[in-house]
Amino acid sequence: MIEKYSIRTDLALEDKERFESDNVEVQGVSLKEDYDEEREIKVTTVKIETENGAKVMRKPVGTYITMEAPNMAVPDEDYHDEISKELAKFLARFIKKDKEDFSILVVGLGNRKVTPDALGPYVVDNLNITRHIVKEYGKYAMGEEDVRLVSAIVPGVMAQTGMETVEIIKGIVRETKPDMIIAIDALAARSSKRLNRTIQITDTGINPGSGVGNHRNAITKDTVGIPVLAIGVPTVVDAATIVNDTMENLILALESSETLRGVGVVMQGYNAAEKYELVKELISPHLNGLFVTPKDIDETVKRISYTISEALNMLFSRGHAHNQEMGVI
Amino acid sequence: MIEKYSIRTDLALEDKERFESDNVEVQGVSLKEDYDEEREIKVTTVKIETENGAKVMRKPVGTYITMEAPNMAVPDEDYHDEISKELAKFLARFIKKDKEDFSILVVGLGNRKVTPDALGPYVVDNLNITRHIVKEYGKYAMGEEDVRLVSAIVPGVMAQTGMETVEIIKGIVRETKPDMIIAIDALAARSSKRLNRTIQITDTGINPGSGVGNHRNAITKDTVGIPVLAIGVPTVVDAATIVNDTMENLILALESSETLRGVGVVMQGYNAAEKYELVKELISPHLNGLFVTPKDIDETVKRISYTISEALNMLFSRGHAHNQEMGVI
Amino acid sequence: MIEKYSIRTDLALEDKERFESDNVEVQGVSLKEDYDEEREIKVTTVKIETENGAKVMRKPVGTYITMEAPNMAVPDEDYHDEISKELAKFLARFIKKDKEDFSILVVGLGNRKVTPDALGPYVVDNLNITRHIVKEYGKYAMGEEDVRLVSAIVPGVMAQTGMETVEIIKGIVRETKPDMIIAIDALAARSSKRLNRTIQITDTGINPGSGVGNHRNAITKDTVGIPVLAIGVPTVVDAATIVNDTMENLILALESSETLRGVGVVMQGYNAAEKYELVKELISPHLNGLFVTPKDIDETVKRISYTISEALNMLFSRGHAHNQEMGVI
Amino acid sequence: MIEKYSIRTDLALEDKERFESDNVEVQGVSLKEDYDEEREIKVTTVKIETENGAKVMRKPVGTYITMEAPNMAVPDEDYHDEISKELAKFLARFIKKDKEDFSILVVGLGNRKVTPDALGPYVVDNLNITRHIVKEYGKYAMGEEDVRLVSAIVPGVMAQTGMETVEIIKGIVRETKPDMIIAIDALAARSSKRLNRTIQITDTGINPGSGVGNHRNAITKDTVGIPVLAIGVPTVVDAATIVNDTMENLILALESSETLRGVGVVMQGYNAAEKYELVKELISPHLNGLFVTPKDIDETVKRISYTISEALNMLFSRGHAHNQEMGVI
């Protein structure tokens, strides 16, 4: 199987696309697409089912649900309420329904001081926290028969704490014994068109870097001992990725153009890896550490983080009308 | 021994003053005062040496150093540098010098979103964090023979996390095994004249409420297993305290005034507790939850937190010239 | 007419109360009260109709509407929507309905960096600004037959700008020729029970200090040449005010108490002014520059400012359903 | 004269570079370079002397001084102090020395809520404002023989105010009559290597868009009636620019490469404009509105804005030791 040269993405959807554009079926990976025309929400479910699938996709075995909504970056309150409900519905699939007094630790990953990385901390800022109330006054204090105990932490990033985030989380899990972690993180996308309008939910937890295997800094069931659901939104694209995209377009144009057919012939002599090397050489060294983001990122991250925290608030408030409607309870 | 009616203060210095104003010696409590005229810094060391002393003072056995500098709220950079040095010198007394690769966890207590409570988080924001660098590259990466491993956490308050802060700290301590904790917290003072110009250092850790005994939420050697040095700055006074102070002045005036001698006689019939009850009754119920603070509290908390983080940065950078000067290394 | 000793308040309602508590009618001042039981909103309309009334009330001739809603500080979104609608309705009374393309300059007074003073800047942050769109694309760009041109400025305070705010406003008015100014400002209240739950609307503009006369720094029709509607919310009470309130309670208690009748007799010898002097003497000098505010002021100011900006957005969007309902258009 | 295809830059230095890389002398434009080896500061002075030069450079006649310091983004306090001094020295050249009580209005352009655009507002936040003090207490209140009256405004951007910034500035100038404006603004650069390490000073004011002529929104002597000195720092590069740079590298590589010579021949058939069209076609439409910036932009903008405000504070404090040293007074 020929793999195209690879640029990192945190979205399983985009890893899958690498192969689709070559019309290649990937064994051990299934894909399902749904489109809600009225609300313009596209939902893609990628399931990586085998270790082979995981290796090819460079992401662990598990389920990846991606919601794409072009208007997510638009400040329309009613629309955001729709997305929150939809998101709560998908999250509900991953939450056990039978356990009484289910306890969840929400982890807001990222750096509060760097706007495109502040999604996680912002989500935690707007959560309804209940664990301490139930512990202190009993579950009837919440005015509900069956409650969920929500706790949350914003651990900070290693440059701020001097600790691996997983060390902090493991310690807190050991002391407070939640049943599950929901980790929120800002992601890097492969395509600028997904910036700030895509939410990925996965039951594989947080897997830094290549993502496969039991990486020591991963926040997964393997490393922390309880299930980890991860919610992510791509807020940046590497500057190098943007350049690479355009180069690819150029090469395609050269290969197909009448007048440039001569170039096309030459280029065809290169395989994907060689082309990537060529591109890499041409990219300015000054692009390292730079990223591409919309100018209104400050407002956008606030808005989307609010949409996610509302979804979590709906999800955890069992008596909530939305939940009955969506079959969560 | 007659105790005056009591209003809560986090400053041992102010607990001591309750008795001094009555010219009463408290057994098991010693007090030493130093005044640095040039820099206008007054240093008071209160030592609670016995359980009796602890009971009377309503604070645990240990050492309490208070630095008072009237100009601490003034934005004079050079003066703040002086205070940082002085503070580093006092902190150094509590840090073991003989252990190689001493490891410190700094805990920034309080709520980042409530200005007068944000002192701890702000201090952590400006710390030089080194633990992860030493872990990754070895101690020579720091360019120093002997290093200290500094890590830090801003745990948030219970309303934000749903967890007792001590649960979070215990978990992190168990995972990352620091040798010592330095906890930074905003305090409540008894007297408005101490607001934002006083720093208290104590080796007794953080003791919420009355402060004596092994309270389950305390952050002390007893609860977390390693020594806890606490640094605090009073940033608020309860509104009720302010009112109470004035009432006391009034009663004193009534008792001493020629024309009001009649009142004085009546008032003398009351003991301290009765007077306090009278005052409490008169205080508006709307004062509950209100506090007194200067209008420029936002700027002031930032400035003092910077002074404290600079003191810690000096202290932990062993090769630093200041440290040699101050005998830390 | 006997006037009680006076502490400054920005609320006409509280100035009126000074006299009412003495059962004194003030000539030239009328008062009307309405109570909306369902929504727990109390509306008081004070009209100062003569120069005599203005002198006694120490506020200029004009109308002062005060909305008091105990739950204004509570984060209930639906309730805040109710208050926004109610507020829009009252504001509508002061806006001319017959002029086409009415143009309004909203001025967000106060210091963005000092939380209790940031109300004005925060309101402007959430306004729908339309003047530039209408100027560029014509009024049909707004999708409405009749539009209002909304512009806004956050001038900053004199310590930040070196200029009187009125100088800045006058200059902008001369260049951009709005028909009216709406100025938003944080106020000081007399009573802590009004903090963050009261909104005052007045057509007399912004009158610093004692408030009567054509003060050079006032922002009024006299100084800027166009009508100035002012919206204010009390966010602080002077620390001295709080103390004073309690003292007054004490003196009342002394005068009425059986056991303390002796004191009462003595105190009756003092008139109001003398009592105030006595109190002033007893108040700690450290109270100067201190103010009383709730600990969650950061969140509260954000919430109320949002309620006000929503009211203004409703008011200026002429096609808006609320406006038809409330008879604004 | 052949002009290369053009991408917008706010730096005159970069406009000049367009021609230099083609070894073309531009009539009416002079260039002088100085390099301070010790401090690694490169200073380039571009003078546009004729209307022809202005047309070619697409910038008005005037002087453009650019300071480039690679370490400007590094948090080294002493180094930043050096840059502040150097900057103050260059600014001093543009300030009249003979006028008594010279009065300056500093304008912090840009949007405080969008990090890379917040440079201007942040600079104003740290300025020493003196106009109101001198107006109130006389110039001796400043403790100096000869004072400068500093006032400042953060006008906001049109989307926030509904007004052209120049309308606001003109109004304020008319009311407060300063002798000169210093406007601070974040710029867009052509090259990512200049991001956050370059400061441009120009006596031509603020010229939006192509920059030549008397644009109605310009803030220049022509539009506001007093000299306007502009200080700018490039904080973003358009995403399209980054892509374009790489494409150019590719085309160069194709033209010179042995194996790709065939392509080179084909490409040589295109002129610069045609190549640019090709590139433009290939660039993803999703890049519109995106920009490239470093991830630590929040911290970086704060640091550089502080460096600029310190330079202004040095410059305006006439008695200041630095000023004597640098010959400002």
Tab-separated table of N, CA and C in Angstrom, chain B residues 36 38-41 43 67 69 71-72 76-90 199 307-308 310-311 314 322 325-326:
chain	number	residue	atom	x	y	z
B	36	ASP	N	14.506	47.440	60.129
B	36	ASP	CA	15.532	47.897	59.200
B	36	ASP	C	15.126	49.302	58.784
B	38	GLU	N	16.631	51.838	57.319
B	38	GLU	CA	16.946	52.339	55.978
B	38	GLU	C	15.878	51.934	54.967
B	39	ARG	N	15.526	50.657	55.016
B	39	ARG	CA	14.574	50.173	54.018
B	39	ARG	C	13.132	50.145	54.542
B	40	GLU	N	12.960	50.614	55.773
B	40	GLU	CA	11.619	50.663	56.379
B	40	GLU	C	10.923	49.306	56.370
B	41	ILE	N	11.674	48.264	56.675
B	41	ILE	CA	11.072	46.940	56.750
B	41	ILE	C	11.088	46.482	58.217
B	43	VAL	N	10.450	43.415	60.785
B	43	VAL	CA	10.333	41.956	60.783
B	43	VAL	C	9.976	41.471	62.181
B	67	MET	N	7.050	40.117	57.574
B	67	MET	CA	7.749	41.303	57.060
B	67	MET	C	6.702	42.369	56.772
B	69	ALA	N	6.283	46.166	55.200
B	69	ALA	CA	6.973	47.226	54.475
B	69	ALA	C	5.915	48.145	53.887
B	71	ASN	N	5.824	50.454	51.914
B	71	ASN	CA	5.852	50.836	50.504
B	71	ASN	C	5.680	49.660	49.555
B	72	MET	N	5.289	48.503	50.119
B	72	MET	CA	5.179	47.316	49.286
B	72	MET	C	4.132	47.486	48.183
B	76	ASP	N	7.612	50.804	42.940
B	76	ASP	CA	9.019	51.178	42.817
B	76	ASP	C	9.821	49.896	42.618
B	77	GLU	N	10.357	49.724	41.404
B	77	GLU	CA	10.996	48.460	41.041
B	77	GLU	C	12.199	48.121	41.926
B	78	ASP	N	13.027	49.141	42.207
B	78	ASP	CA	14.223	48.893	42.998
B	78	ASP	C	13.854	48.452	44.417
B	79	TYR	N	12.837	49.111	44.969
B	79	TYR	CA	12.420	48.772	46.316
B	79	TYR	C	11.889	47.337	46.364
B	80	HIS	N	11.141	46.964	45.345
B	80	HIS	CA	10.620	45.602	45.302
B	80	HIS	C	11.748	44.587	45.201
B	81	ASP	N	12.818	44.944	44.503
B	81	ASP	CA	13.970	44.065	44.413
B	81	ASP	C	14.573	43.857	45.807
B	82	GLU	N	14.624	44.931	46.598
B	82	GLU	CA	15.115	44.831	47.978
B	82	GLU	C	14.253	43.859	48.790
B	83	ILE	N	12.956	43.989	48.648
B	83	ILE	CA	12.055	43.133	49.417
B	83	ILE	C	12.214	41.677	48.971
B	84	SER	N	12.352	41.464	47.685
B	84	SER	CA	12.556	40.101	47.185
B	84	SER	C	13.789	39.474	47.823
B	85	LYS	N	14.887	40.256	47.879
B	85	LYS	CA	16.130	39.740	48.470
B	85	LYS	C	15.929	39.383	49.937
B	86	GLU	N	15.287	40.313	50.653
B	86	GLU	CA	15.046	40.121	52.079
B	86	GLU	C	14.188	38.866	52.293
B	87	LEU	N	13.166	38.743	51.488
B	87	LEU	CA	12.258	37.609	51.601
B	87	LEU	C	13.011	36.302	51.311
B	88	ALA	N	13.846	36.317	50.277
B	88	ALA	CA	14.620	35.118	49.923
B	88	ALA	C	15.494	34.702	51.109
B	89	LYS	N	16.036	35.696	51.804
B	89	LYS	CA	16.912	35.421	52.946
B	89	LYS	C	16.136	34.685	54.043
B	90	PHE	N	14.943	35.148	54.309
B	90	PHE	CA	14.151	34.498	55.359
B	90	PHE	C	13.699	33.104	54.928
B	199	ILE	N	4.056	40.421	54.497
B	199	ILE	CA	4.242	39.046	54.031
B	199	ILE	C	4.520	38.165	55.241
B	307	THR	N	6.940	40.239	43.263
B	307	THR	CA	7.991	40.342	44.277
B	307	THR	C	8.257	38.977	44.919
B	308	ILE	N	7.207	38.241	45.190
B	308	ILE	CA	7.382	36.926	45.816
B	308	ILE	C	7.993	35.932	44.822
B	310	GLU	N	9.936	36.573	42.380
B	310	GLU	CA	11.351	36.911	42.225
B	310	GLU	C	12.173	36.381	43.409
B	311	ALA	N	11.611	36.489	44.621
B	311	ALA	CA	12.306	35.959	45.805
B	311	ALA	C	12.533	34.457	45.639
B	314	MET	N	15.219	33.762	42.998
B	314	MET	CA	16.556	33.988	43.582
B	314	MET	C	16.959	32.781	44.436
B	322	HIS	N	22.954	36.765	44.479
B	322	HIS	CA	22.238	37.127	45.704
B	322	HIS	C	22.356	36.030	46.750
B	325	GLU	N	25.646	36.022	48.556
B	325	GLU	CA	25.573	37.183	49.436
B	325	GLU	C	24.759	36.889	50.703
B	326	MET	N	23.649	36.219	50.509
B	326	MET	CA	22.739	36.026	51.635
B	326	MET	C	22.986	34.697	52.354
